[in-house]
XYZ file of C-alpha atoms in Angstrom:
704
model
C 67.665 99.432 216.399
C 65.576 102.214 215.055
C 64.955 102.518 211.257
C 66.189 105.789 209.723
C 63.512 108.174 208.946
C 62.338 107.943 205.336
C 63.693 110.651 203.044
C 61.752 112.220 200.173
C 63.013 111.418 196.667
C 63.650 115.011 195.897
C 65.789 115.422 198.900
C 67.665 112.162 198.089
C 68.380 113.325 194.548
C 69.636 116.736 195.823
C 71.889 114.960 198.370
C 73.395 112.685 195.504
C 74.098 115.571 193.185
C 73.598 118.996 194.654
C 75.099 120.803 191.708
C 73.479 118.740 188.980
C 71.964 120.429 186.009
C 68.357 119.585 185.167
C 68.043 116.936 182.301
C 65.667 119.127 180.314
C 65.819 122.750 181.314
C 64.087 123.833 178.112
C 60.978 121.689 179.026
C 60.881 122.938 182.494
C 61.440 126.639 181.422
C 58.847 126.310 178.763
C 56.511 124.671 181.308
C 56.980 127.492 183.836
C 56.629 130.214 181.199
C 53.452 128.556 179.791
C 51.916 128.681 183.151
C 52.901 132.385 183.534
C 51.366 133.353 180.166
C 47.623 133.620 179.519
C 46.006 130.764 177.678
C 45.428 132.839 174.576
C 49.199 133.256 173.993
C 49.834 129.452 174.041
C 48.971 128.959 170.453
C 51.400 127.161 168.093
C 51.820 129.907 165.449
C 53.467 132.330 167.997
C 56.332 129.801 168.437
C 57.065 129.094 164.661
C 57.195 132.623 163.243
C 60.849 133.368 162.000
C 62.222 136.270 160.177
C 64.187 136.005 156.958
C 67.371 136.963 158.787
C 66.893 134.157 161.183
C 66.406 131.740 158.297
C 69.588 132.901 156.557
C 71.425 132.721 159.859
C 70.208 129.165 160.462
C 71.001 127.997 156.869
C 74.596 129.568 157.207
C 75.206 127.843 160.455
C 73.933 124.520 159.239
C 76.021 124.943 156.016
C 79.201 125.673 158.066
C 78.428 122.757 160.209
C 78.131 120.354 157.225
C 81.300 121.873 155.671
C 83.136 121.021 158.967
C 81.652 117.587 159.186
C 82.628 116.858 155.462
C 86.213 118.091 155.997
C 86.508 115.394 158.579
C 85.498 112.617 156.169
C 81.833 112.245 156.698
C 79.675 111.860 153.679
C 77.176 114.497 153.167
C 74.442 113.926 150.486
C 74.691 116.426 147.617
C 71.006 117.007 147.668
C 71.179 118.219 151.213
C 74.092 120.608 150.321
C 72.257 121.964 147.364
C 69.132 122.602 149.438
C 71.080 124.678 151.916
C 72.988 126.501 149.231
C 69.765 127.532 147.586
C 68.667 129.044 150.863
C 71.818 131.166 151.126
C 71.267 134.291 148.899
C 73.249 137.043 150.658
C 76.151 137.772 148.186
C 78.122 139.580 150.866
C 78.150 136.679 153.198
C 81.148 134.402 153.585
C 79.090 131.253 152.989
C 77.787 132.464 149.660
C 81.310 133.424 148.457
C 82.537 129.972 149.507
C 79.813 128.353 147.443
C 80.696 130.528 144.458
C 84.339 129.607 144.869
C 83.590 125.918 144.939
C 81.411 126.248 141.746
C 84.200 128.233 140.066
C 86.805 125.508 140.906
C 84.538 122.675 139.524
C 83.838 124.714 136.410
C 87.445 125.501 135.569
C 88.486 121.828 136.270
C 85.723 120.443 133.979
C 86.541 122.824 131.104
C 90.231 121.939 131.216
C 89.730 118.245 131.535
C 87.415 118.051 128.400
C 89.428 120.397 126.072
C 90.906 118.755 122.857
C 92.001 119.854 119.456
C 88.417 119.846 117.878
C 86.708 121.719 120.684
C 89.285 124.241 121.983
C 87.666 126.996 119.996
C 84.400 126.382 121.907
C 85.967 125.697 125.377
C 87.947 128.967 125.480
C 84.815 131.211 125.370
C 83.183 129.185 128.193
C 86.488 129.544 130.141
C 86.343 133.278 129.713
C 82.897 133.109 131.077
C 84.161 132.123 134.378
C 86.022 134.750 136.599
C 89.624 134.017 135.645
C 90.881 137.023 137.563
C 89.621 135.556 140.781
C 90.328 132.116 139.814
C 93.675 132.432 138.047
C 95.374 130.402 140.794
C 92.841 127.608 140.311
C 93.317 127.817 136.511
C 97.069 127.479 136.702
C 96.927 124.628 139.244
C 94.248 122.740 137.280
C 96.089 123.101 133.939
C 99.417 122.120 135.392
C 97.923 119.124 136.925
C 96.230 118.048 133.700
C 99.273 118.515 131.622
C 101.434 116.531 134.087
C 98.989 113.621 133.812
C 98.809 113.622 130.031
C 102.108 114.837 128.331
C 100.864 114.342 124.651
C 98.097 117.052 125.338
C 100.715 119.585 126.252
C 100.411 121.510 122.908
C 96.586 121.832 123.533
C 97.079 123.238 127.008
C 99.748 125.622 125.742
C 97.393 126.778 122.970
C 94.625 127.340 125.698
C 97.071 129.346 127.896
C 98.196 131.348 124.865
C 94.689 132.402 124.125
C 93.947 133.388 127.725
C 97.252 135.209 127.875
C 96.258 137.562 125.146
C 93.341 138.933 127.200
C 94.612 138.247 130.638
C 98.408 138.555 130.742
C 98.584 138.070 134.541
C 97.236 134.586 134.141
C 99.901 133.626 131.628
C 102.613 135.142 133.798
C 101.413 133.478 136.884
C 101.481 130.097 134.930
C 105.023 130.544 133.679
C 106.179 131.563 137.051
C 104.734 128.395 138.728
C 106.251 126.183 135.908
C 109.681 127.719 136.634
C 109.439 127.323 140.238
C 108.225 123.740 139.861
C 111.219 122.953 137.587
C 113.646 124.492 140.009
C 112.253 122.378 142.849
C 112.309 119.146 140.827
C 115.762 119.776 139.496
C 116.977 120.055 143.054
C 115.257 116.972 144.149
C 116.266 114.968 141.057
C 112.661 114.449 140.238
C 112.865 113.333 136.541
C 109.120 113.016 135.915
C 108.298 116.593 137.143
C 111.324 118.127 135.399
C 110.180 116.523 132.105
C 106.611 117.586 132.429
C 107.517 121.198 133.534
C 110.127 121.559 130.684
C 107.826 120.238 128.158
C 105.075 122.775 129.165
C 107.636 125.602 129.147
C 108.885 124.548 125.645
C 105.311 124.759 124.141
C 104.749 128.130 125.916
C 107.841 129.374 124.093
C 106.484 128.011 120.846
C 103.264 129.889 121.482
C 105.473 132.937 122.388
C 103.837 133.205 125.867
C 107.405 132.726 127.231
C 110.630 134.054 125.664
C 112.976 131.580 124.071
C 115.730 132.694 126.491
C 114.115 130.627 129.300
C 114.254 127.483 127.152
C 117.956 128.196 126.410
C 118.780 128.720 130.088
C 117.055 125.414 130.983
C 118.953 123.530 128.202
C 122.335 124.950 129.308
C 121.565 124.039 132.947
C 120.803 120.509 131.997
C 123.860 120.125 129.872
C 126.251 121.757 132.186
C 126.953 118.674 134.230
C 125.491 115.930 132.021
C 123.969 112.838 133.435
C 121.816 110.188 131.737
C 118.655 111.765 133.078
C 119.538 115.424 132.479
C 120.694 114.756 128.988
C 117.469 112.812 128.244
C 115.346 115.751 129.533
C 117.358 118.058 127.451
C 116.906 115.983 124.285
C 113.119 115.956 124.902
C 113.040 119.651 125.488
C 115.099 120.376 122.286
C 112.799 118.220 120.165
C 109.885 120.292 121.263
C 111.448 123.713 121.126
C 114.116 123.219 118.558
C 112.423 124.518 115.460
C 111.328 127.680 117.310
C 114.914 128.237 118.633
C 116.304 127.851 115.097
C 113.924 130.408 113.817
C 114.106 132.935 116.648
C 117.683 132.551 117.899
C 120.025 130.672 115.566
C 123.229 131.278 117.583
C 121.594 129.790 120.729
C 120.342 126.758 118.896
C 123.890 126.334 117.495
C 125.452 126.480 120.911
C 123.094 123.956 122.324
C 123.823 121.422 119.510
C 127.481 121.998 119.925
C 127.170 121.122 123.557
C 125.175 117.974 122.548
C 128.021 117.028 120.143
C 130.681 117.324 122.770
C 128.685 115.249 125.140
C 128.208 112.592 122.528
C 131.913 112.408 121.845
C 133.441 112.954 125.260
C 130.891 112.396 128.047
C 130.558 109.046 129.696
C 126.829 108.390 129.169
C 124.662 105.398 128.518
C 124.234 103.906 125.114
C 120.585 104.590 125.036
C 121.179 108.354 125.665
C 123.846 108.370 122.946
C 121.288 107.042 120.588
C 118.770 109.646 121.513
C 121.355 112.368 120.720
C 121.866 110.840 117.419
C 118.190 110.766 116.743
C 117.908 114.430 117.686
C 120.631 115.291 115.214
C 118.619 113.434 112.546
C 115.535 115.231 113.621
C 117.344 118.613 113.085
C 118.552 117.408 109.761
C 115.106 116.609 108.631
C 113.966 120.218 109.600
C 111.802 118.965 112.500
C 109.114 117.613 110.093
C 107.565 115.406 112.696
C 108.149 118.016 115.647
C 106.645 121.146 114.363
C 106.591 124.093 116.742
C 102.927 124.743 116.368
C 100.541 122.455 114.640
C 98.323 124.178 112.134
C 95.075 123.346 113.941
C 96.438 124.938 117.274
C 97.839 128.095 115.579
C 95.052 130.219 117.054
C 96.697 133.397 118.058
C 98.018 136.124 115.849
C 101.636 137.021 116.358
C 100.993 140.754 116.986
C 98.317 139.875 119.636
C 100.595 137.730 121.739
C 102.209 139.017 124.888
C 105.544 137.437 125.616
C 106.890 137.340 129.239
C 110.626 137.585 129.661
C 110.881 135.723 132.961
C 114.410 134.373 133.636
C 115.377 131.118 135.340
C 117.234 132.994 137.964
C 114.618 135.632 138.945
C 113.083 135.919 142.323
C 109.652 134.677 141.734
C 106.404 134.457 143.779
C 104.061 131.615 143.059
C 101.177 133.295 144.933
C 99.903 130.089 146.586
C 97.273 132.220 148.423
C 95.320 132.260 145.196
C 94.690 128.638 145.377
C 92.468 128.867 148.560
C 89.244 130.717 149.340
C 89.524 134.063 150.933
C 86.561 136.296 151.939
C 86.114 139.355 149.594
C 84.354 142.349 151.256
C 84.031 143.919 147.865
C 82.937 140.694 146.090
C 80.023 142.329 144.103
C 82.122 145.169 142.803
C 84.767 142.738 141.548
C 82.225 140.610 139.912
C 80.707 143.493 138.039
C 84.184 144.623 136.969
C 84.859 141.149 135.525
C 81.389 141.090 133.818
C 82.488 144.295 131.995
C 85.788 142.683 131.059
C 84.042 139.591 129.804
C 81.724 141.603 127.611
C 84.786 143.283 125.973
C 86.339 139.807 125.431
C 83.378 137.972 124.126
C 81.131 140.658 123.000
C 77.919 142.373 124.299
C 75.814 139.345 124.031
C 77.764 137.437 126.716
C 75.240 138.047 129.362
C 72.405 136.382 127.281
C 74.806 133.545 126.661
C 75.331 133.085 130.382
C 71.643 132.825 130.971
C 71.340 129.984 128.539
C 74.634 128.404 129.460
C 73.056 125.426 131.336
C 70.675 124.627 128.530
C 73.535 124.883 125.894
C 75.701 122.630 127.982
C 72.959 120.010 128.172
C 72.407 120.349 124.289
C 76.042 120.013 123.608
C 76.332 116.919 125.882
C 73.437 115.389 123.929
C 75.112 116.351 120.582
C 78.438 114.853 121.733
C 76.608 111.643 122.821
C 74.845 111.477 119.440
C 78.117 111.985 117.589
C 79.691 109.311 119.582
C 76.901 106.868 118.815
C 77.265 107.839 115.087
C 80.914 107.173 115.323
C 80.328 103.833 116.896
C 77.843 102.814 114.239
C 79.923 103.844 111.209
C 81.637 100.826 109.546
C 84.664 100.562 107.418
C 83.419 98.058 104.915
C 82.594 100.586 102.211
C 78.963 99.625 102.437
C 77.946 103.165 101.367
C 80.086 103.031 98.380
C 78.649 99.620 97.297
C 75.159 101.011 97.758
C 75.906 104.130 95.729
C 77.337 101.948 92.855
C 74.376 99.680 92.931
C 71.993 102.720 92.724
C 73.787 104.087 89.707
C 73.863 100.626 87.995
C 70.114 100.088 88.568
C 69.350 103.590 87.364
C 71.300 103.047 84.139
C 69.802 99.613 83.522
C 66.224 100.826 84.122
C 66.424 103.759 81.698
C 65.152 103.502 78.062
C 66.980 106.305 76.395
C 70.052 108.399 77.236
C 67.883 111.431 78.073
C 65.915 109.728 80.715
C 69.077 108.066 82.137
C 70.729 111.449 82.471
C 67.809 113.034 84.119
C 67.615 110.112 86.664
C 71.381 110.182 87.340
C 71.372 113.867 88.035
C 68.972 113.188 90.930
C 71.256 110.634 92.549
C 72.680 112.080 95.729
C 76.483 111.797 95.645
C 78.432 112.193 98.901
C 81.192 114.794 98.791
C 84.291 113.237 97.288
C 82.412 110.414 95.544
C 81.735 112.313 92.225
C 84.294 110.155 90.270
C 82.160 107.096 90.935
C 79.495 108.243 88.381
C 81.802 108.388 85.289
C 83.513 105.192 86.485
C 80.261 103.320 86.696
C 79.150 104.468 83.157
C 82.393 103.176 81.714
C 82.079 99.893 83.746
C 78.543 99.326 82.540
C 79.519 100.036 78.930
C 82.488 97.639 79.123
C 80.042 94.833 80.341
C 77.942 94.837 77.229
C 78.681 92.077 74.580
C 79.073 94.883 71.889
C 79.483 98.470 72.141
C 76.136 100.390 72.741
C 75.948 104.047 71.658
C 73.510 104.519 74.443
C 76.563 104.853 76.952
C 78.492 107.135 74.668
C 75.565 109.564 74.505
C 75.212 109.452 78.269
C 78.814 110.230 78.784
C 78.645 113.043 76.083
C 75.734 114.832 77.753
C 77.411 114.652 81.334
C 80.747 115.859 79.839
C 78.935 118.889 78.269
C 76.758 119.659 81.314
C 79.604 121.521 83.214
C 83.348 121.485 83.650
C 83.167 119.215 86.686
C 82.048 116.209 84.799
C 84.450 116.961 81.861
C 87.338 116.870 84.269
C 86.142 113.621 85.784
C 85.770 111.920 82.401
C 89.259 113.184 81.421
C 90.594 111.700 84.588
C 88.781 108.463 83.749
C 90.465 108.333 80.280
C 93.876 108.512 81.997
C 92.941 105.929 84.606
C 91.551 103.436 82.116
C 94.412 103.847 79.647
C 96.937 103.214 82.538
C 95.059 100.023 83.566
C 93.872 98.832 80.117
C 95.977 95.723 80.451
C 93.616 94.462 83.134
C 90.631 94.150 80.834
C 89.856 91.418 78.432
C 89.605 92.105 74.661
C 85.880 92.620 74.531
C 85.703 95.024 77.451
C 88.765 96.800 76.077
C 87.001 97.407 72.707
C 84.011 98.873 74.346
C 85.986 101.221 76.485
C 87.976 102.382 73.512
C 84.891 103.063 71.385
C 83.319 104.912 74.382
C 86.123 107.344 74.651
C 86.211 107.472 70.812
C 82.682 108.712 70.833
C 83.532 111.342 73.490
C 86.580 112.608 71.574
C 84.825 112.769 68.141
C 81.899 114.698 69.682
C 84.431 117.098 71.359
C 82.954 116.290 74.716
C 86.560 115.680 75.885
C 89.540 117.767 75.161
C 92.140 116.142 72.807
C 94.821 116.954 75.366
C 93.957 113.714 77.103
C 95.967 111.993 74.340
C 99.193 113.270 75.933
C 99.101 110.193 78.204
C 99.732 107.990 75.080
C 103.400 107.377 74.280
C 103.581 105.288 71.082
C 106.867 103.362 71.319
C 107.995 99.911 71.918
C 108.968 100.343 75.499
C 105.919 102.186 76.874
C 103.104 100.201 75.106
C 101.690 96.802 75.620
C 99.655 94.640 73.404
C 96.479 95.847 75.241
C 97.329 99.457 74.870
C 98.131 99.058 71.190
C 94.771 97.356 70.623
C 93.126 100.120 72.517
C 94.835 102.855 70.399
C 93.868 101.011 67.240
C 90.197 100.772 68.094
C 90.208 104.337 69.351
C 91.639 105.759 66.089
C 89.546 103.517 63.867
C 86.342 104.735 65.652
C 87.646 108.357 65.328
C 88.146 107.834 61.577
C 84.786 106.254 61.203
C 82.990 109.058 63.167
C 84.850 112.072 61.751
C 86.111 110.933 58.476
C 89.865 110.594 57.540
C 90.191 114.060 56.071
C 88.763 115.693 59.148
C 90.808 113.487 61.473
C 94.008 114.364 59.566
C 93.204 118.018 59.694
C 92.582 117.689 63.505
C 95.892 115.843 63.926
C 97.808 118.472 61.823
C 96.191 121.393 63.662
C 99.013 123.538 65.125
C 96.963 124.233 68.287
C 96.875 120.455 69.077
C 100.464 119.565 68.151
C 101.781 119.754 71.706
C 99.174 117.006 72.682
C 100.342 114.547 70.009
C 104.080 114.418 70.689
C 103.606 111.104 72.265
C 101.593 109.675 69.353
C 103.783 110.926 66.721
C 107.304 110.928 68.312
C 110.129 112.743 66.752
C 112.616 112.471 69.556
C 114.154 109.183 68.277
C 114.172 107.766 64.780
C 113.415 104.275 66.184
C 110.300 105.565 67.871
C 109.305 107.486 64.825
C 109.631 104.314 62.630
C 107.529 102.405 65.288
C 104.697 104.992 65.015
C 104.846 105.019 61.269
C 104.737 101.217 61.045
C 101.995 100.939 63.623
C 99.562 103.448 62.024
C 100.374 101.910 58.567
C 99.613 98.381 59.792
C 96.225 99.437 61.104
C 95.273 101.055 57.884
C 95.816 104.697 58.908
C 99.158 105.392 57.074
C 97.637 108.713 55.936
C 98.181 110.262 59.257
C 101.898 109.488 59.049
C 102.797 111.538 56.037
C 104.427 114.357 58.082
C 106.477 111.782 60.086
C 107.627 110.128 56.845
C 108.765 113.447 55.449
C 110.382 114.237 58.759
C 112.207 110.943 58.937
C 113.324 111.278 55.213
C 114.732 114.778 55.748
C 116.194 114.154 59.185
C 119.871 114.960 59.164
C 122.130 112.077 59.991
C 124.664 112.467 62.737
C 128.270 111.931 61.712
C 129.256 108.372 62.474
C 132.761 107.265 63.551
C 134.668 104.733 61.378
C 133.246 101.262 61.731
C 134.738 97.867 61.200
C 134.024 96.207 57.914
C 131.668 93.636 59.412
C 129.546 96.273 60.979
C 129.382 98.224 57.750
C 128.604 95.140 55.755
C 125.742 94.127 58.181
C 124.283 97.666 57.909
C 124.389 97.659 54.105
C 122.867 94.122 53.704
C 119.921 94.883 55.983
C 116.500 95.597 54.384
C 115.506 99.242 54.900
C 112.548 101.307 54.053
C 112.176 103.763 51.224
C 112.778 106.663 53.559
C 115.885 105.025 54.900
C 117.416 104.250 51.488
C 116.676 107.740 50.499
C 118.473 109.293 53.368
C 121.345 106.949 52.881
C 121.686 108.049 49.181
C 121.675 111.704 50.181
C 124.650 111.060 52.297
C 127.948 111.721 50.155
C 130.141 109.889 52.537
C 128.143 106.711 53.043
C 127.066 106.442 49.378
C 130.116 104.698 47.894
C 130.192 102.202 50.764
C 126.556 101.423 50.432
C 126.878 100.927 46.718
C 129.394 98.063 47.327
C 127.681 96.270 50.261
C 126.239 93.396 48.143
C 129.629 92.780 46.391
C 131.683 92.829 49.482
C 132.507 89.636 51.389
C 132.097 89.336 55.157
C 135.741 89.472 55.890
C 136.812 91.997 58.529
C 139.066 94.763 57.743
C 137.793 95.545 54.189
C 138.538 99.066 52.647
C 135.690 100.899 54.493
C 138.044 103.302 56.262
C 140.080 104.199 53.237
C 136.732 104.922 51.250
C 135.794 107.440 53.964
C 139.232 108.949 53.926
C 139.126 109.599 50.157
C 135.646 111.006 50.165
C 136.601 114.689 50.807
C 139.148 114.631 47.832
C 136.530 113.630 45.187
C 135.203 116.325 42.731
C 131.609 117.536 43.121
C 130.578 116.029 39.852
C 131.961 112.638 40.777
C 129.998 112.768 44.092
C 126.767 113.681 42.134
C 127.456 110.727 39.756
C 127.782 108.321 42.752
C 124.636 109.610 44.380
C 122.680 109.078 41.164
C 123.927 105.475 41.012
C 123.060 104.891 44.578
C 119.532 106.289 44.081
C 118.957 104.026 41.096
C 120.199 101.027 43.192
C 117.769 102.049 46.059
C 114.801 102.244 43.716
C 115.579 98.771 42.404
C 115.680 97.478 46.006
C 112.346 99.185 46.761
C 110.676 97.602 43.848
C 112.003 94.135 44.893
C 110.717 94.923 48.471
C 107.278 95.774 47.066
C 107.129 92.460 45.341
C 108.164 90.690 48.555
C 105.623 92.553 50.540
C 102.904 91.474 48.254
C 103.788 87.850 48.702
C 104.038 88.153 52.467
C 100.725 89.860 52.633
C 99.043 86.916 51.192
C 100.764 84.458 53.411
C 101.054 85.976 56.890
C 98.799 89.103 56.968
C 99.511 92.694 57.677
C 100.025 92.432 61.342
C 102.813 89.819 61.163
C 104.534 91.845 58.432
C 104.432 95.007 60.523
C 106.018 93.333 63.441
C 108.702 91.724 61.309
C 109.419 95.124 59.682
C 109.626 96.745 63.108
C 112.257 94.225 64.219
C 114.341 95.121 61.305
C 113.995 98.816 61.771
C 111.863 99.474 58.599
C 109.180 101.896 57.787
C 106.508 100.214 55.443
C 105.369 102.342 52.546
C 101.844 103.185 52.426
C 101.298 101.515 49.130
C 102.161 98.122 50.655
C 99.039 98.136 52.966
C 95.483 98.113 51.608
């Protein structure tokens, strides 16, 4: 058997795959071309030279490829994307516009996500820096998504939309249109969460007057037409948000809505929880929406005349313009960008271009500042350590000073944080009270500060009120020092005497501590000013309104208490006017009393002024003349005596008055003798207290 003739490898391969494509045609072609060219043309530079157009085309192709790969779920390193984007500089190309679209979307999302009450005034100018005309669909989608995720921030997003609406009404109209369409779809699908978020956003747009209040009324009537638990709950939430605005702008509509709620509460078959929500809503309305204000003060950023209100109805045919959410190639991209730059310059001012150039740097600096503020907030403690350090500084400054002038000079250099100014007068008074005896050093410090300017005067006057109200907390020695300190300020006219209006000298409104304080205060005033000058000051008509509490004339009992108090502390001279007033005070006509009551009144020991007033009364004089002779048997002839009084002659009445006056004088003389004995035994303080319990006014001569 003959062997087959050997075949060449090339023929064998051709026979196996006659139509096969060469594995590396580029290599073979290049090899063939290189052999055809001269040797000089085979150099490397000739093969690597590429024009700018070729580079742009290659970068665009690579960018499109990466985008397609990324849309399929493949991860693309951001550095590689940025490198390709930096190579694409042709603004008329589709790839460049797509990159700008992606950057616009990220920027709008970032600004909306970081807005809050404190920075909304700074975020809105940055938002206008982006092309909101081109990206209005992105803005509406982003703000609706953010609001649905965080309902408590709805007032902030509504305030932002209101500001944008004043300059770009088409953006506000598109937002309202999408919210209405979203509410319609959610209502048909019975999607409670979306209905609640959409209605809440619409309510706050109504409050900001971006939307007319009629749309809120239509939604409420739709929800309450066929009430269910969910629809009534959504309606209650909507009414709480927009109720105040409805009451102000359209009272009849609000009345109709609440009538519908009332009928549902009484007639409809709804859950107990929902009934309770309706009752709470009526209470909110009764309280004038004090916890549900239409617009918070910090979010009231748009003037009423600048706002543009859209009258979109719930039943209108609306177009949500979903095409604005996706990228579309714009052949006139540069012209539209220039037009928006001019619009931005009108909105933000002529310097907006320069601001855009420094935008990146400002963003970084703002981020650094926010981080520093956050760190500062984290470090701040609530243990009042700063206040303790401030008080320590003031105390050490006072203690290290030799004379008042030096102390005031040092204290004026102490840095007081805003709102901590009252700590300085308080520390001066506290340091004064800690001394064993009163040191005039502190009074001179307080006097100089009170005379520097009106601020310190007001603070020391407030300190007087504070310490008088809390004087019962201090022991006697500290109380004495505080009283003498303020006595020095009053005697030197560093404080106005109107501070004495806080003192009400009567038995009910004073304590033992406050009475000691008043005693030491007036004794110090008398010592510093002299009794005559003090009397003249207390009798000055310009100050009388300030002393109505010290020298009360509203009630005889309080008047007697004040007279007895000042008499017991050795300052009876200041009570002369009160004694005269009490003596001449007209007595009210009293009804007929039982004999026992008349007897007890006549037998009680009274002051000179009381007996004099009694003697001047022609009706009570006969009865008083027989008080000691009558027995304590009820039903004595007190009433007949009063009945016969009008029939007596004038001469007879005068005669009885003279007899009564003589009797009163005899009683007073006996009382003076008794006072002298009791002074020796019990002292002036005990006598004054005993006299007060019996309703007496001690005469000045009895106290020395």
